[in-house]
Structures are given as C-alpha cells and as structure tokens.
mmCIF file of C-alpha atoms in Angstrom:
data_model
loop_
_atom_site.group_PDB
_atom_site.id
_atom_site.type_symbol
_atom_site.label_atom_id
_atom_site.label_comp_id
_atom_site.label_asym_id
_atom_site.label_seq_id
_atom_site.Cartn_x
_atom_site.Cartn_y
_atom_site.Cartn_z
ATOM 1 C CA MET Y 1 -10.364 -28.113 -0.213
ATOM 2 C CA LYS Y 2 -10.878 -25.670 -2.785
ATOM 3 C CA SER Y 3 -9.221 -22.899 -3.214
ATOM 4 C CA PRO Y 4 -10.099 -19.031 -3.536
ATOM 5 C CA LEU Y 5 -8.063 -17.767 -5.305
ATOM 6 C CA ASN Y 6 -8.791 -16.764 -8.642
ATOM 7 C CA LEU Y 7 -4.970 -16.915 -10.465
ATOM 8 C CA SER Y 8 -4.790 -14.431 -12.781
ATOM 9 C CA ARG Y 9 -2.618 -12.157 -11.703
ATOM 10 C CA ALA Y 10 0.879 -13.157 -10.739
ATOM 11 C CA PHE Y 11 1.741 -13.369 -7.117
ATOM 12 C CA LEU Y 12 5.695 -13.420 -5.951
ATOM 13 C CA LEU Y 13 5.248 -15.289 -2.834
ATOM 14 C CA LYS Y 14 2.446 -17.655 -2.227
ATOM 15 C CA LEU Y 15 2.933 -19.327 1.755
ATOM 16 C CA GLU Y 16 -0.304 -22.027 2.999
ATOM 17 C CA LEU Y 17 1.049 -22.528 7.046
ATOM 18 C CA ARG Y 18 -0.486 -23.675 9.786
ATOM 19 C CA SER Y 19 -1.487 -21.658 12.513
ATOM 20 C CA HIS Y 20 0.613 -22.512 14.638
ATOM 21 C CA PRO Y 21 2.815 -18.921 16.841
ATOM 22 C CA LYS Y 22 6.174 -20.277 16.059
ATOM 23 C CA LEU Y 23 5.326 -20.486 12.125
ATOM 24 C CA LEU Y 24 4.983 -16.456 12.378
ATOM 25 C CA CYS Y 25 9.003 -15.968 12.237
ATOM 26 C CA VAL Y 26 9.251 -17.782 8.924
ATOM 27 C CA VAL Y 27 7.258 -15.736 7.915
ATOM 28 C CA ARG Y 28 9.323 -12.670 8.952
ATOM 29 C CA GLY Y 29 12.017 -14.619 7.229
ATOM 30 C CA ALA Y 30 10.310 -15.050 4.138
ATOM 31 C CA MET Y 31 9.064 -11.192 3.827
ATOM 32 C CA GLU Y 32 12.111 -9.579 4.221
ATOM 33 C CA PRO Y 33 13.938 -10.048 1.468
ATOM 34 C CA LEU Y 34 10.449 -10.565 -1.144
ATOM 35 C CA MET Y 35 10.089 -6.825 0.662
ATOM 36 C CA GLU Y 36 13.352 -5.238 0.016
ATOM 37 C CA MET Y 37 13.287 -7.169 -3.083
ATOM 38 C CA LEU Y 38 10.090 -4.698 -4.318
ATOM 39 C CA GLY Y 39 11.940 -1.522 -3.930
ATOM 40 C CA PHE Y 40 10.972 -0.967 0.261
ATOM 41 C CA SER Y 41 13.136 1.103 2.849
ATOM 42 C CA GLU Y 42 15.336 -0.222 5.393
ATOM 43 C CA SER Y 43 12.046 1.612 8.012
ATOM 44 C CA GLU Y 44 9.611 0.552 5.114
ATOM 45 C CA CYS Y 45 10.799 -3.147 5.717
ATOM 46 C CA ARG Y 46 10.865 -3.375 8.421
ATOM 47 C CA ALA Y 47 7.409 -1.841 9.351
ATOM 48 C CA ILE Y 48 5.436 -4.057 6.385
ATOM 49 C CA ILE Y 49 6.413 -6.840 8.747
ATOM 50 C CA ARG Y 50 5.365 -6.317 11.265
ATOM 51 C CA ALA Y 51 2.056 -5.848 9.616
ATOM 52 C CA VAL Y 52 2.414 -9.297 8.161
ATOM 53 C CA ASP Y 53 3.408 -11.126 11.961
ATOM 54 C CA GLU Y 54 0.292 -8.785 13.125
ATOM 55 C CA ALA Y 55 -1.708 -9.920 10.638
ATOM 56 C CA LEU Y 56 -1.183 -13.602 11.542
ATOM 57 C CA SER Y 57 -1.607 -13.236 14.860
ATOM 58 C CA ASN Y 58 -4.278 -11.350 15.363
ATOM 59 C CA ILE Y 59 -5.612 -14.911 12.788
ATOM 60 C CA MET Y 60 -4.350 -17.869 15.102
ATOM 61 C CA ARG Y 61 -5.555 -15.631 18.045
ATOM 62 C CA HIS Y 62 -9.256 -14.669 17.236
ATOM 63 C CA SER Y 63 -9.914 -16.235 13.431
ATOM 64 C CA TYR Y 64 -8.009 -19.623 14.743
ATOM 65 C CA HIS Y 65 -8.660 -19.100 18.561
ATOM 66 C CA GLY Y 66 -5.549 -20.873 19.122
ATOM 67 C CA ARG Y 67 -5.915 -23.692 17.416
ATOM 68 C CA LEU Y 68 -2.365 -24.431 15.980
ATOM 69 C CA ASP Y 69 -3.788 -26.861 13.247
ATOM 70 C CA GLN Y 70 -5.725 -24.549 10.854
ATOM 71 C CA VAL Y 71 -4.351 -22.694 7.848
ATOM 72 C CA ILE Y 72 -4.095 -19.722 6.807
ATOM 73 C CA ASP Y 73 -2.746 -19.017 2.545
ATOM 74 C CA VAL Y 74 -0.490 -16.178 2.370
ATOM 75 C CA LEU Y 75 0.357 -13.900 -0.804
ATOM 76 C CA CYS Y 76 2.070 -10.865 -2.462
ATOM 77 C CA ARG Y 77 2.256 -10.062 -5.497
ATOM 78 C CA ARG Y 78 3.916 -6.193 -7.167
ATOM 79 C CA VAL Y 79 0.439 -3.415 -7.758
ATOM 80 C CA GLN Y 80 1.325 -0.172 -9.328
ATOM 81 C CA ARG Y 81 -0.845 2.403 -8.519
ATOM 82 C CA ARG Y 82 -2.488 3.658 -12.086
ATOM 83 C CA ALA Y 83 -1.876 7.237 -10.660
ATOM 84 C CA HIS Y 84 1.677 7.987 -9.914
ATOM 85 C CA ALA Y 85 3.190 5.809 -12.992
ATOM 86 C CA LYS Y 86 6.207 5.984 -11.655
ATOM 87 C CA THR Y 87 6.695 6.150 -8.611
ATOM 88 C CA GLY Y 88 3.881 4.325 -7.396
ATOM 89 C CA GLN Y 89 4.682 0.213 -7.177
ATOM 90 C CA GLY Y 90 3.647 -1.374 -3.966
ATOM 91 C CA VAL Y 91 3.481 -5.174 -2.935
ATOM 92 C CA GLU Y 92 -0.813 -6.017 -1.778
ATOM 93 C CA ILE Y 93 -0.075 -9.251 -0.039
ATOM 94 C CA LEU Y 94 -3.614 -11.650 0.648
ATOM 95 C CA MET Y 95 -4.402 -13.980 3.729
ATOM 96 C CA PHE Y 96 -6.985 -16.120 3.922
ATOM 97 C CA ASP Y 97 -8.377 -18.080 6.462
ATOM 98 C CA ARG Y 98 -11.051 -20.488 7.287
ATOM 99 C CA GLY Y 99 -12.525 -19.381 10.697
ATOM 100 C CA PRO Y 100 -15.997 -18.149 11.390
ATOM 101 C CA ALA Y 101 -17.095 -14.994 9.862
ATOM 102 C CA ILE Y 102 -14.907 -12.056 11.062
ATOM 103 C CA ASP Y 103 -17.622 -9.247 12.904
ATOM 104 C CA LEU Y 104 -16.307 -6.248 11.154
ATOM 105 C CA ALA Y 105 -17.646 -3.975 13.910
ATOM 106 C CA LYS Y 106 -15.447 -5.170 16.000
ATOM 107 C CA LEU Y 107 -11.776 -4.167 14.290
ATOM 108 C CA HIS Y 108 -10.422 -1.322 16.309
ATOM 109 C CA GLY Y 109 -8.005 -1.685 18.539
ATOM 110 C CA ARG Y 110 -7.701 -0.016 22.274
ATOM 111 C CA PRO Y 111 -7.560 3.614 22.274
ATOM 112 C CA LEU Y 112 -4.369 4.395 22.703
ATOM 113 C CA ASP Y 113 -4.481 6.551 24.932
ATOM 114 C CA GLU Y 114 -4.875 4.072 27.592
ATOM 115 C CA ILE Y 115 -1.596 2.462 28.718
ATOM 116 C CA ARG Y 116 -2.761 -0.821 29.658
ATOM 117 C CA PRO Y 117 -2.184 -4.162 27.521
ATOM 118 C CA GLY Y 118 -3.196 -5.718 24.390
ATOM 119 C CA GLY Y 119 -5.096 -3.872 21.744
ATOM 120 C CA LEU Y 120 -1.622 -2.785 19.676
ATOM 121 C CA GLY Y 121 -1.951 -5.200 16.316
ATOM 122 C CA LEU Y 122 -4.841 -4.023 14.532
ATOM 123 C CA HIS Y 123 -2.813 -0.382 14.484
ATOM 124 C CA LEU Y 124 0.638 -1.552 14.290
ATOM 125 C CA ILE Y 125 -0.956 -3.103 10.937
ATOM 126 C CA ARG Y 126 -2.863 0.674 10.093
ATOM 127 C CA ASP Y 127 -0.333 2.324 11.002
ATOM 128 C CA THR Y 128 1.927 1.075 8.789
ATOM 129 C CA MET Y 129 0.000 -0.125 5.352
ATOM 130 C CA ASP Y 130 -1.884 2.217 2.675
ATOM 131 C CA SER Y 131 -4.898 0.802 2.734
ATOM 132 C CA VAL Y 132 -6.391 -2.561 4.670
ATOM 133 C CA GLU Y 133 -9.511 -4.266 4.083
ATOM 134 C CA TYR Y 134 -10.995 -7.127 5.377
ATOM 135 C CA THR Y 135 -14.410 -9.379 3.184
ATOM 136 C CA ARG Y 136 -15.988 -13.025 4.107
ATOM 137 C CA THR Y 137 -15.229 -15.126 0.352
ATOM 138 C CA GLY Y 138 -17.687 -17.337 0.538
ATOM 139 C CA ARG Y 139 -16.438 -19.532 3.593
ATOM 140 C CA PHE Y 140 -13.165 -17.741 3.831
ATOM 141 C CA ASN Y 141 -11.846 -14.188 5.955
ATOM 142 C CA ARG Y 142 -9.858 -12.400 3.301
ATOM 143 C CA LEU Y 143 -7.328 -9.784 4.336
ATOM 144 C CA ARG Y 144 -6.259 -7.632 1.785
ATOM 145 C CA MET Y 145 -3.281 -5.231 2.811
ATOM 146 C CA VAL Y 146 -1.380 -2.731 0.707
ATOM 147 C CA LYS Y 147 2.015 -0.591 0.868
ATOM 148 C CA TYR Y 148 3.195 0.704 -2.141
ATOM 149 C CA VAL Y 149 7.049 1.917 -1.929
ATOM 150 C CA ARG Y 150 7.825 5.544 -0.823
ATOM 151 C CA PRO Y 151 9.273 7.600 -3.594
ATOM 152 C CA SER Y 152 13.058 8.574 -2.568
ATOM 153 C CA LYS Y 153 13.422 12.161 -1.649
ATOM 154 C CA ARG Y 154 16.737 12.012 -3.561
ATOM 155 C CA GLY Y 155 13.921 12.288 -6.911
ATOM 156 C CA PRO Y 156 14.598 9.686 -9.894
ATOM 157 C CA ASN Y 157 18.264 9.083 -10.410
ATOM 158 C CA PRO Y 158 19.044 10.638 -13.926
ATOM 159 C CA MET P 1 10.635 -23.556 31.161
ATOM 160 C CA PHE P 2 13.277 -21.654 32.747
ATOM 161 C CA ASP P 3 15.356 -22.539 35.506
ATOM 162 C CA LEU P 4 14.784 -19.742 37.753
ATOM 163 C CA ARG P 5 17.783 -20.877 39.990
ATOM 164 C CA SER P 6 20.479 -21.237 37.014
ATOM 165 C CA GLY P 7 19.536 -17.855 36.552
ATOM 166 C CA ALA P 8 19.987 -19.048 33.115
ATOM 167 C CA ARG P 9 16.381 -18.627 31.448
ATOM 168 C CA ILE P 10 16.414 -21.026 27.906
ATOM 169 C CA ARG P 11 13.081 -22.346 26.840
ATOM 170 C CA LYS P 12 13.494 -25.439 25.670
ATOM 171 C CA GLY P 13 13.449 -26.411 22.383
ATOM 172 C CA GLU P 14 12.703 -22.077 21.388
ATOM 173 C CA VAL P 15 15.637 -20.925 18.941
ATOM 174 C CA ILE P 16 14.148 -17.588 18.839
ATOM 175 C CA VAL P 17 14.749 -16.221 21.932
ATOM 176 C CA LYS P 18 16.771 -16.431 24.660
ATOM 177 C CA ILE P 19 16.904 -14.414 28.092
ATOM 178 C CA SER P 20 19.228 -13.819 31.322
ATOM 179 C CA ALA P 21 18.674 -13.074 34.340
ATOM 180 C CA ARG P 22 22.162 -10.305 35.880
ATOM 181 C CA ARG P 23 21.387 -10.244 39.879
ATOM 182 C CA LEU P 24 23.314 -6.907 41.002
ATOM 183 C CA ASP P 25 22.412 -6.204 44.666
ATOM 184 C CA GLN P 26 19.063 -4.841 44.455
ATOM 185 C CA THR P 27 19.375 -4.319 40.605
ATOM 186 C CA THR P 28 18.343 -7.354 37.747
ATOM 187 C CA ILE P 29 19.319 -7.244 34.621
ATOM 188 C CA PHE P 30 17.597 -9.558 31.731
ATOM 189 C CA ASP P 31 19.636 -9.824 28.281
ATOM 190 C CA VAL P 32 17.619 -10.616 26.238
ATOM 191 C CA SER P 33 17.778 -11.669 22.535
ATOM 192 C CA GLY P 34 16.635 -13.251 19.813
ATOM 193 C CA ASP P 35 12.847 -11.495 18.529
ATOM 194 C CA ILE P 36 9.453 -11.082 21.261
ATOM 195 C CA ASP P 37 6.682 -12.731 19.124
ATOM 196 C CA MET P 38 3.341 -14.489 20.269
ATOM 197 C CA SER P 39 4.762 -17.817 20.500
ATOM 198 C CA ASN P 40 7.026 -16.349 22.989
ATOM 199 C CA SER P 41 5.616 -13.995 24.376
ATOM 200 C CA LEU P 42 4.181 -14.927 27.495
ATOM 201 C CA GLU P 43 7.373 -16.477 28.454
ATOM 202 C CA VAL P 44 8.919 -13.429 29.065
ATOM 203 C CA ARG P 45 6.417 -11.844 30.779
ATOM 204 C CA LYS P 46 6.705 -14.600 33.229
ATOM 205 C CA ALA P 47 10.328 -13.766 33.621
ATOM 206 C CA LEU P 48 10.028 -10.536 34.289
ATOM 207 C CA LEU P 49 6.951 -10.743 36.902
ATOM 208 C CA GLY P 50 8.234 -12.713 38.353
ATOM 209 C CA GLU P 51 11.608 -11.309 38.873
ATOM 210 C CA ILE P 52 9.474 -7.930 39.932
ATOM 211 C CA ARG P 53 7.239 -10.111 42.815
ATOM 212 C CA GLU P 54 9.177 -12.703 44.511
ATOM 213 C CA ALA P 55 13.009 -10.947 44.166
ATOM 214 C CA LYS P 56 11.777 -7.362 45.208
ATOM 215 C CA LYS P 57 14.485 -5.747 43.601
ATOM 216 C CA SER P 58 14.644 -2.297 43.606
ATOM 217 C CA ARG P 59 15.989 -1.961 40.243
ATOM 218 C CA VAL P 60 15.333 -4.330 36.958
ATOM 219 C CA VAL P 61 17.187 -3.708 33.969
ATOM 220 C CA LEU P 62 15.727 -4.969 30.431
ATOM 221 C CA ASN P 63 18.474 -5.685 28.240
ATOM 222 C CA LEU P 64 17.328 -4.926 24.299
ATOM 223 C CA THR P 65 20.945 -4.646 22.391
ATOM 224 C CA ASP P 66 20.092 -8.382 20.854
ATOM 225 C CA VAL P 67 16.365 -8.583 20.516
ATOM 226 C CA ARG P 68 15.675 -7.299 16.548
ATOM 227 C CA TYR P 69 12.019 -8.072 16.959
ATOM 228 C CA ILE P 70 9.524 -6.912 19.077
ATOM 229 C CA ASP P 71 5.560 -7.956 18.553
ATOM 230 C CA SER P 72 2.083 -6.545 19.793
ATOM 231 C CA SER P 73 2.421 -8.847 22.961
ATOM 232 C CA GLY P 74 5.836 -7.375 23.647
ATOM 233 C CA VAL P 75 4.795 -4.902 23.938
ATOM 234 C CA ALA P 76 2.060 -5.719 26.606
ATOM 235 C CA SER P 77 4.386 -8.435 27.879
ATOM 236 C CA LEU P 78 6.923 -5.264 28.734
ATOM 237 C CA VAL P 79 4.026 -2.625 30.165
ATOM 238 C CA GLU P 80 3.025 -5.890 32.122
ATOM 239 C CA GLY P 81 6.841 -5.712 33.738
ATOM 240 C CA LEU P 82 5.629 -1.759 33.861
ATOM 241 C CA LYS P 83 3.025 -2.232 35.492
ATOM 242 C CA ALA P 84 4.320 -4.389 38.083
ATOM 243 C CA SER P 85 6.830 -2.655 38.728
ATOM 244 C CA ARG P 86 5.054 0.571 39.398
ATOM 245 C CA GLU P 87 3.360 -1.359 41.783
ATOM 246 C CA SER P 88 6.163 -3.028 44.131
ATOM 247 C CA GLY P 89 7.681 1.059 43.687
ATOM 248 C CA SER P 90 10.760 -0.317 41.400
ATOM 249 C CA ARG P 91 12.261 0.978 38.593
ATOM 250 C CA PHE P 92 11.932 -1.230 35.663
ATOM 251 C CA VAL P 93 14.329 0.463 32.947
ATOM 252 C CA LEU P 94 15.295 -0.494 28.886
ATOM 253 C CA PHE P 95 17.907 0.438 27.580
ATOM 254 C CA GLY P 96 19.312 -1.351 23.593
ATOM 255 C CA LEU P 97 16.448 -0.882 22.060
ATOM 256 C CA SER P 98 16.460 -1.799 18.200
ATOM 257 C CA ALA P 99 15.002 0.674 15.666
ATOM 258 C CA ALA P 100 12.543 -1.613 15.200
ATOM 259 C CA ALA P 101 11.314 -2.178 19.090
ATOM 260 C CA ARG P 102 11.481 2.011 19.444
ATOM 261 C CA GLU P 103 9.060 2.294 16.366
ATOM 262 C CA VAL P 104 6.579 0.167 17.955
ATOM 263 C CA LEU P 105 6.505 1.883 20.997
ATOM 264 C CA LYS P 106 6.823 5.231 19.313
ATOM 265 C CA ILE P 107 3.063 4.080 17.078
ATOM 266 C CA SER P 108 2.108 2.566 20.357
ATOM 267 C CA ARG P 109 2.726 5.664 22.117
ATOM 268 C CA LEU P 110 4.474 4.071 25.263
ATOM 269 C CA LEU P 111 7.961 5.569 24.309
ATOM 270 C CA LYS P 112 7.561 8.221 26.610
ATOM 271 C CA LEU P 113 6.033 5.937 29.189
ATOM 272 C CA PHE P 114 9.508 3.688 29.850
ATOM 273 C CA GLU P 115 12.927 4.506 30.711
ATOM 274 C CA ILE P 116 14.933 4.167 28.361
ATOM 275 C CA TYR P 117 18.581 4.628 27.410
ATOM 276 C CA GLU P 118 21.001 4.169 25.227
ATOM 277 C CA ASP P 119 23.525 1.610 27.325
ATOM 278 C CA GLU P 120 24.568 -0.567 29.992
ATOM 279 C CA GLU P 121 26.492 2.145 31.307
ATOM 280 C CA GLN P 122 24.108 5.226 31.250
ATOM 281 C CA ALA P 123 21.403 2.628 32.180
ATOM 282 C CA MET P 124 22.972 1.869 35.699
ATOM 283 C CA SER P 125 23.869 5.404 36.892
ATOM 284 C CA ALA P 126 20.682 6.817 36.624
#
C-alpha cells in the first residue's frame, strides 16, 4: 500500500501498529521518553500520553470497529511556533488509519455534566492538545495533534 | 479470566493489570495494579460489578495506589461501579489515586462524584 506521507520533514518517531488494544501500552511506553526528551514537564507528558492513547483507542473502536489486525500509523516530529521563537517548541503527532471516512459532525464527546460511562476520550484529547484536526486524505483518516511546551515559570536560564 | 473463588483475580496472559480482592466483614477491598486501558477495563468492570451485585457488601473499596495509568474506558468502569453501588445501597470508595488517575477524573469533572481518600487507613475509618 502506498504511504500516505510526505517525508520532507524528519520524524522523530514512526510507528506502524496493528489495531490491537494490547499494543496501547507499547505506544505509551514509546511516547513517554520522547516527550521527556522534547522538554515537556511531567504533567504535560502524562497529558500527551493520555491524548495519544485515547486517540488510538478511538481509532480501534470507531474506525476499525474492534478489528484487531488493521494498520495505524503514528508519527511524531518537532514543531516550532513561529510567533514565539524561543519558547514555542512542541510536538506534532500524526495518526493515519484506513477506516471509513469519519463523520465530522459526530465527533463530539458527551456533555460533561451527564454522569454516565463513555464519551470522554475526545474531551481528554482536546483538553490537552493545543490543536486537534481530523481530515480525510485519500483513503486515510488523518488526525493531527499539536502540543507546545509550556514556558517555564522560572524564565530562561541566564 | 478471573478466579472469583480464590480471590486472586489475575487475567491469564495479561501483564499490565492485576486485581486481587480482600474481603473483610462488610467490606471488599480491591487491590489493583498496573495500567487500566481499553485492553482490560472490561475485566475490571466485571470484577467490580460482580462483587457489588452478588456479594452485596455494604462497602466496596478500590485501592489504586499501584495504578499508573487509567484511560477513559477505565473511568467508565469506575462510573459503572459507582452507579451499581448506589443502586444496591453500598458505598463505593477509592483511595491511593496517582497523579494520572486524579487528572483524568478532574478533566472528566468526576473527581467530586467519588468518595476519595489518600490511603487505606483513611478509607477504612471514614
């Protein structure tokens, strides 16, 4: 199958995994040191890992309807927010799946004032990431998430 | 799957979550360790609901001290446990929440819904 990606910019991490929930812990394990390396705080690392995990779970559940052998691509690269050259470093996380096109109108979590199980994944993603975009690219669903490192309260080192 | 009779509830072949139960008078304490995610939250839910609905203890306590990670499906299991407890008139108590578990409940606006304590001593004396 032809790759959906233009590899003009270097990726720090590329993973191709199957849509098996037991692989979620593998991805979490790969994400943690990468996010630490990119300068995210401990709580930011936890939040990004949670967003990635929820996004993958949504693909497994809703795009692939629980089928365990489908392909998901996860790619991470460093990004720079141009408006804040010194403090605008971050990470762009791309996910591609080959499921049917997502109905964007249905992409909403449950109202948080309703106390019932389920429907929280999207809230957890949007609460964390600075940007979340779903698009259809050819035969692929593409999820792009961006998170910037929060500037340290202590300010830059002398 | 879970062996309810022995009280040792370890899913065969599963490496990332382990649940064991201690039964003390009218209380069951579940000691959970590992990560709770989409791959095993159903088992966690089954264990909780089974205990709440069948054993009919007046208090079910969840020790989350060794739970490093919990996703939205794990949170859904906790909400199911809470609802089942309310229906059966028992208390559903959590203690030992990690930063990750506390954060996910806070973002989901569920933190205040649960009865939460720092440690087992507090949970048992409350």
